[in-house]
mmCIF file of C-alpha atoms in Angstrom:
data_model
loop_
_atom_site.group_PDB
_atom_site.id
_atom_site.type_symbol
_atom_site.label_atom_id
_atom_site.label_comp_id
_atom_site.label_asym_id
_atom_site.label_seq_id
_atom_site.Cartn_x
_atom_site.Cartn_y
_atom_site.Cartn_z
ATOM 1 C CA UNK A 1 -38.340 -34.470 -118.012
ATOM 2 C CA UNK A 2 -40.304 -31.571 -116.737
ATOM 3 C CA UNK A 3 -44.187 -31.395 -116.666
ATOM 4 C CA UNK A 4 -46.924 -29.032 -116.486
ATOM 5 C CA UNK A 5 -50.498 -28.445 -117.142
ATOM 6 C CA UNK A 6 -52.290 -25.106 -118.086
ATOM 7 C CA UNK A 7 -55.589 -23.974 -118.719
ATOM 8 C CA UNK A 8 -56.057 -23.075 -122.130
ATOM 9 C CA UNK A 9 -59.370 -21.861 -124.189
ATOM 10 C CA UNK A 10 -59.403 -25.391 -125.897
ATOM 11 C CA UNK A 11 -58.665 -27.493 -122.623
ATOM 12 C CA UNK A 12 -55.943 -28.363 -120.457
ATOM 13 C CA UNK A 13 -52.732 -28.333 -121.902
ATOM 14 C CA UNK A 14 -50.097 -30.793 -120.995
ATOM 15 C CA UNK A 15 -45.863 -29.119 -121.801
ATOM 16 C CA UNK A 16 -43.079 -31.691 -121.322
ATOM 17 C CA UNK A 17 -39.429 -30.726 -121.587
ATOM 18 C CA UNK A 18 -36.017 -30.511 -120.274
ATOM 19 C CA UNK A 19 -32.461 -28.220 -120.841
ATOM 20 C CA UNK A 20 -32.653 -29.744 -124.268
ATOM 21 C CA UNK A 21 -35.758 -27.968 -125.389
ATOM 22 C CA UNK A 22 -39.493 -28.969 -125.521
ATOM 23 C CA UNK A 23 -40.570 -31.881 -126.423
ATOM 24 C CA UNK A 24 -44.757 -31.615 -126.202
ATOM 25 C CA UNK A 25 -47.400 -30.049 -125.650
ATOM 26 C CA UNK A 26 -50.625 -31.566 -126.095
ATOM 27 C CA UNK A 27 -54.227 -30.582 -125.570
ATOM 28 C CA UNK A 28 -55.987 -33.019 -122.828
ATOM 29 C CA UNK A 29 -59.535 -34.092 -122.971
ATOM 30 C CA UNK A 30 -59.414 -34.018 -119.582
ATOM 31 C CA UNK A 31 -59.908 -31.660 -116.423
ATOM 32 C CA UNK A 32 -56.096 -32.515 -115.291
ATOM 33 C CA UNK A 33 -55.303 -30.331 -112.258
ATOM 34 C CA UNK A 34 -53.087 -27.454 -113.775
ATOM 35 C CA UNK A 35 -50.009 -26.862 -112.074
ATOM 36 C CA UNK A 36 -49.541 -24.635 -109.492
ATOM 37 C CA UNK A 37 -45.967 -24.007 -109.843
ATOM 38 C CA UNK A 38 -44.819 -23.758 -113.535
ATOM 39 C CA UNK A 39 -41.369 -26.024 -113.643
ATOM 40 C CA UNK A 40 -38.565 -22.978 -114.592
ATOM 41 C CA UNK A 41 -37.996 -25.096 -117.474
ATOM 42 C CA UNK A 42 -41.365 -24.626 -118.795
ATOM 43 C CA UNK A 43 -41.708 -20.831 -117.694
ATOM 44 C CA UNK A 44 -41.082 -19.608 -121.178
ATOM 45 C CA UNK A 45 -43.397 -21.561 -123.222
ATOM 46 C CA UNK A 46 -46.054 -21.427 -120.944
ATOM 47 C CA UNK A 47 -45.999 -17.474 -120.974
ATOM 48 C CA UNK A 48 -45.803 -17.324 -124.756
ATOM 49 C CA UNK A 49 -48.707 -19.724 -124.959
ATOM 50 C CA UNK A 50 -50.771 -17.098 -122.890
ATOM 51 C CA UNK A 51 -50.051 -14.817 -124.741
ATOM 52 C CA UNK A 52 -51.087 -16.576 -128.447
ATOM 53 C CA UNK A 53 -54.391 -17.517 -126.237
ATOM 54 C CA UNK A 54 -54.535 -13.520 -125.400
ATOM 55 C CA UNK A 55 -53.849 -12.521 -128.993
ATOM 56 C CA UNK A 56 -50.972 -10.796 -128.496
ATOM 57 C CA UNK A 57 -48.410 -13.378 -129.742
ATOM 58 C CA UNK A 58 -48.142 -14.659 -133.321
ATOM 59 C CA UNK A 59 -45.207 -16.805 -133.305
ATOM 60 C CA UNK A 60 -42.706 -18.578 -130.745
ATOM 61 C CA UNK A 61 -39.334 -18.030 -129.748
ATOM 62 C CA UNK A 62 -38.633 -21.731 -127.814
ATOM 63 C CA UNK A 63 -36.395 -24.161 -128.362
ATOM 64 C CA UNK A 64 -37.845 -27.315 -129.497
ATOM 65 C CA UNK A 65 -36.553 -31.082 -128.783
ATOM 66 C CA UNK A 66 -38.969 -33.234 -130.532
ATOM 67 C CA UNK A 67 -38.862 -36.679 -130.691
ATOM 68 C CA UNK A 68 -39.592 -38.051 -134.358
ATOM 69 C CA UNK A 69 -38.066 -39.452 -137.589
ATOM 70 C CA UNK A 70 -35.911 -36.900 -139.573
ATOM 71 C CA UNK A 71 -38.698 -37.042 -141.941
ATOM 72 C CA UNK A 72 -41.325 -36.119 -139.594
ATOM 73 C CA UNK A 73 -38.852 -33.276 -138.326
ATOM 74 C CA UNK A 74 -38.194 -32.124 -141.533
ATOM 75 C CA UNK A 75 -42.112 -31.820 -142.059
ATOM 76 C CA UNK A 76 -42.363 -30.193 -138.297
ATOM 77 C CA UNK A 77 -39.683 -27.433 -139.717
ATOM 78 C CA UNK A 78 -41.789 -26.971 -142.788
ATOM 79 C CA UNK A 79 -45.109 -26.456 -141.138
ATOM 80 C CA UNK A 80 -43.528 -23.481 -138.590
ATOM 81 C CA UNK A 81 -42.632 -21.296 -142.133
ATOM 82 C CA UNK A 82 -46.482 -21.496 -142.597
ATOM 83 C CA UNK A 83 -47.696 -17.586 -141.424
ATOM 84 C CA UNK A 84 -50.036 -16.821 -138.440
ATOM 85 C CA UNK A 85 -53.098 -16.744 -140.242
ATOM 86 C CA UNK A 86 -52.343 -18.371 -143.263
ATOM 87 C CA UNK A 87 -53.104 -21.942 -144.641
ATOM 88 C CA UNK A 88 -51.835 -24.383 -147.030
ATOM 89 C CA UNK A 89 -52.627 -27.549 -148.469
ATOM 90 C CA UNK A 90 -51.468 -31.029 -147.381
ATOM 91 C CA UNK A 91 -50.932 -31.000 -150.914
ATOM 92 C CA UNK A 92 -48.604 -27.610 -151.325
ATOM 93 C CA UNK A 93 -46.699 -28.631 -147.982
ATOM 94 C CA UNK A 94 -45.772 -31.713 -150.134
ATOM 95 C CA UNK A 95 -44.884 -29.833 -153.273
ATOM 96 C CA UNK A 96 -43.079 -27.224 -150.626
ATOM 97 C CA UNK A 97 -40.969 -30.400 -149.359
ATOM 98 C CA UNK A 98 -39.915 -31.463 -152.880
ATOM 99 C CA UNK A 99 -42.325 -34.776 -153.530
ATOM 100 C CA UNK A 100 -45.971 -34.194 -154.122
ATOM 101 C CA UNK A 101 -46.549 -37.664 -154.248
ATOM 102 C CA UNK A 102 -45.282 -37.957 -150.112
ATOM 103 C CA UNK A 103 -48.841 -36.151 -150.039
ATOM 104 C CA UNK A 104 -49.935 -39.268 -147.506
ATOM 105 C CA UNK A 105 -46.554 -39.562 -145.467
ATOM 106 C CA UNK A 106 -46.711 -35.592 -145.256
ATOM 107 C CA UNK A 107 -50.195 -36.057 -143.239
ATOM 108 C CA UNK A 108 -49.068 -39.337 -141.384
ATOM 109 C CA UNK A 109 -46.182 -36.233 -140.289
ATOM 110 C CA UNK A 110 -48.601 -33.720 -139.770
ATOM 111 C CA UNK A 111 -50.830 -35.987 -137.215
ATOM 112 C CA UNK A 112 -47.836 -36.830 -135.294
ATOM 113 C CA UNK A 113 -46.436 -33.509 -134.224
ATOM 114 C CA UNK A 114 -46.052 -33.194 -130.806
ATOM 115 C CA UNK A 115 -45.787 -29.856 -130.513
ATOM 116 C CA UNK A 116 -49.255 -28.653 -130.477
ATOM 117 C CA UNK A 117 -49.819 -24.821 -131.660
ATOM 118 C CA UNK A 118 -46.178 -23.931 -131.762
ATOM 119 C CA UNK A 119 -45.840 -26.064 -134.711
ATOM 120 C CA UNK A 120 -48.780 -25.158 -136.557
ATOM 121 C CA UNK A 121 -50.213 -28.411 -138.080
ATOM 122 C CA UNK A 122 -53.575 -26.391 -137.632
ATOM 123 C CA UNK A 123 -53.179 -24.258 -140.727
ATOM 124 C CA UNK A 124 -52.962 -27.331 -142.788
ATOM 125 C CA UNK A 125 -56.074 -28.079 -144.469
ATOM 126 C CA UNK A 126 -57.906 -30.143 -147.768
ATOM 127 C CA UNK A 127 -57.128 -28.906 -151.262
ATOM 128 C CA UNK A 128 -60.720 -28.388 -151.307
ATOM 129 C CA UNK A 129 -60.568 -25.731 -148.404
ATOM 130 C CA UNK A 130 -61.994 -28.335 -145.749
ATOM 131 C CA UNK A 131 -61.169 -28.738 -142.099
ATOM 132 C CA UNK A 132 -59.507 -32.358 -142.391
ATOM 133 C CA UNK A 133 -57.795 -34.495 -139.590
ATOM 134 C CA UNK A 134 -56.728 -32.619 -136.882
ATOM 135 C CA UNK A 135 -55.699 -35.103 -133.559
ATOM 136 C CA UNK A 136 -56.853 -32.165 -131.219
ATOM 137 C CA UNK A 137 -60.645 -32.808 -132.475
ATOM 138 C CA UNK A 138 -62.092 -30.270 -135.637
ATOM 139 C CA UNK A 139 -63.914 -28.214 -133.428
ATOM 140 C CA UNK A 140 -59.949 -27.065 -132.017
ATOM 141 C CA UNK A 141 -58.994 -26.770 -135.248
ATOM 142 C CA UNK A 142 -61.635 -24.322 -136.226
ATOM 143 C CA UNK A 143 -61.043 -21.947 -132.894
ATOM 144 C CA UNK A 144 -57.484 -22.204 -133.710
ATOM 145 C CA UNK A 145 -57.718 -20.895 -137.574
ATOM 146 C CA UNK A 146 -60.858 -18.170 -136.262
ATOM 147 C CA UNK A 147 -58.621 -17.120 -133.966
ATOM 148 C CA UNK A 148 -55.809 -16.483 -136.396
ATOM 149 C CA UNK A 149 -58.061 -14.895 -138.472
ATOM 150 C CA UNK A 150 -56.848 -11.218 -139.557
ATOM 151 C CA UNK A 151 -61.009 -10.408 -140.533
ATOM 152 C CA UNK A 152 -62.440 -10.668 -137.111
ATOM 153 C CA UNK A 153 -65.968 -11.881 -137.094
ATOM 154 C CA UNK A 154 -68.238 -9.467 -135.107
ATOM 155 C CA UNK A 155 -71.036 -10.630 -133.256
ATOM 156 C CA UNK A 156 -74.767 -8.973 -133.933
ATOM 157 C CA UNK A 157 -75.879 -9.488 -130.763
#
């Protein structure tokens, strides 16, 4: 298994993965040394994540090698058809996956991906509209959807 850590706007960002695919990425609330040298293995998702950081990517091309339950894969698959810069609710994801009353297993799933940003658990939010449960913290969860945002805020000052 193959490691590296890279800066990101939200904090360092620790990829794992081999030939099989990736298998996490996870934000660090740490100051881990970033790598210097980028394992080959991990070239490819470590330029695409630049370039979602950068704004100039809006979805990934990797192959991904998980570890989970087929249910939490199958709930991993479902959350990459959600668009750049779209939501749903914990509650539609459920309906989306066939059982609306897997609503709590669904975000049990959600809060275990491993695959932080390139499976998007961050445009899943409350029925309500609310920022809920996000394991990266809700202040990454809010940069994450702002910067997704197709109506760019512009600053007055």
């Amino acid at each position: 298994m193959e490691k590296a850590c890279i800066k990101t706007p939200l904090g360092v960002a620790k990829l794992e993965g081999d030939a099989k695919g990736l298998s996490s990425i996870t934000v660090l609330d740490t100051d881990e040394e970033t790598a210097e040298v980028i394992p080959e293995i991990l070239e490819d998702a470590v330029y695409q994540l630049q370039e979602y950081f950068e704004g100039r990517r809006k979805s990934f091309s990797l192959t991904l090698n998980p570890e989970g339950t087929d249910f939490q894969k199958k709930v991993w698959k479902a959350l990459q058809e959600i668009p750049y810069g779209k939501t749903v609710s914990y509650l539609k994801l459920s309906k989306t996956l066939g059982d609306v009353k897997a609503i709590r297993a669904v975000a049990a799933a959600n809060g275990k991906n491993p695959l932080w940003i390139v499976v998007p658990c961050h445009r899943v939010i409350g029925s309500d509209g609310s920022l809920v449960g996000y394991a990266g913290g809700l202040h990454r969860k809010k940069w994450l959807l702002n910067h997704e945002s197709p109506a760019k805020q512009q600053s007055l000052f």
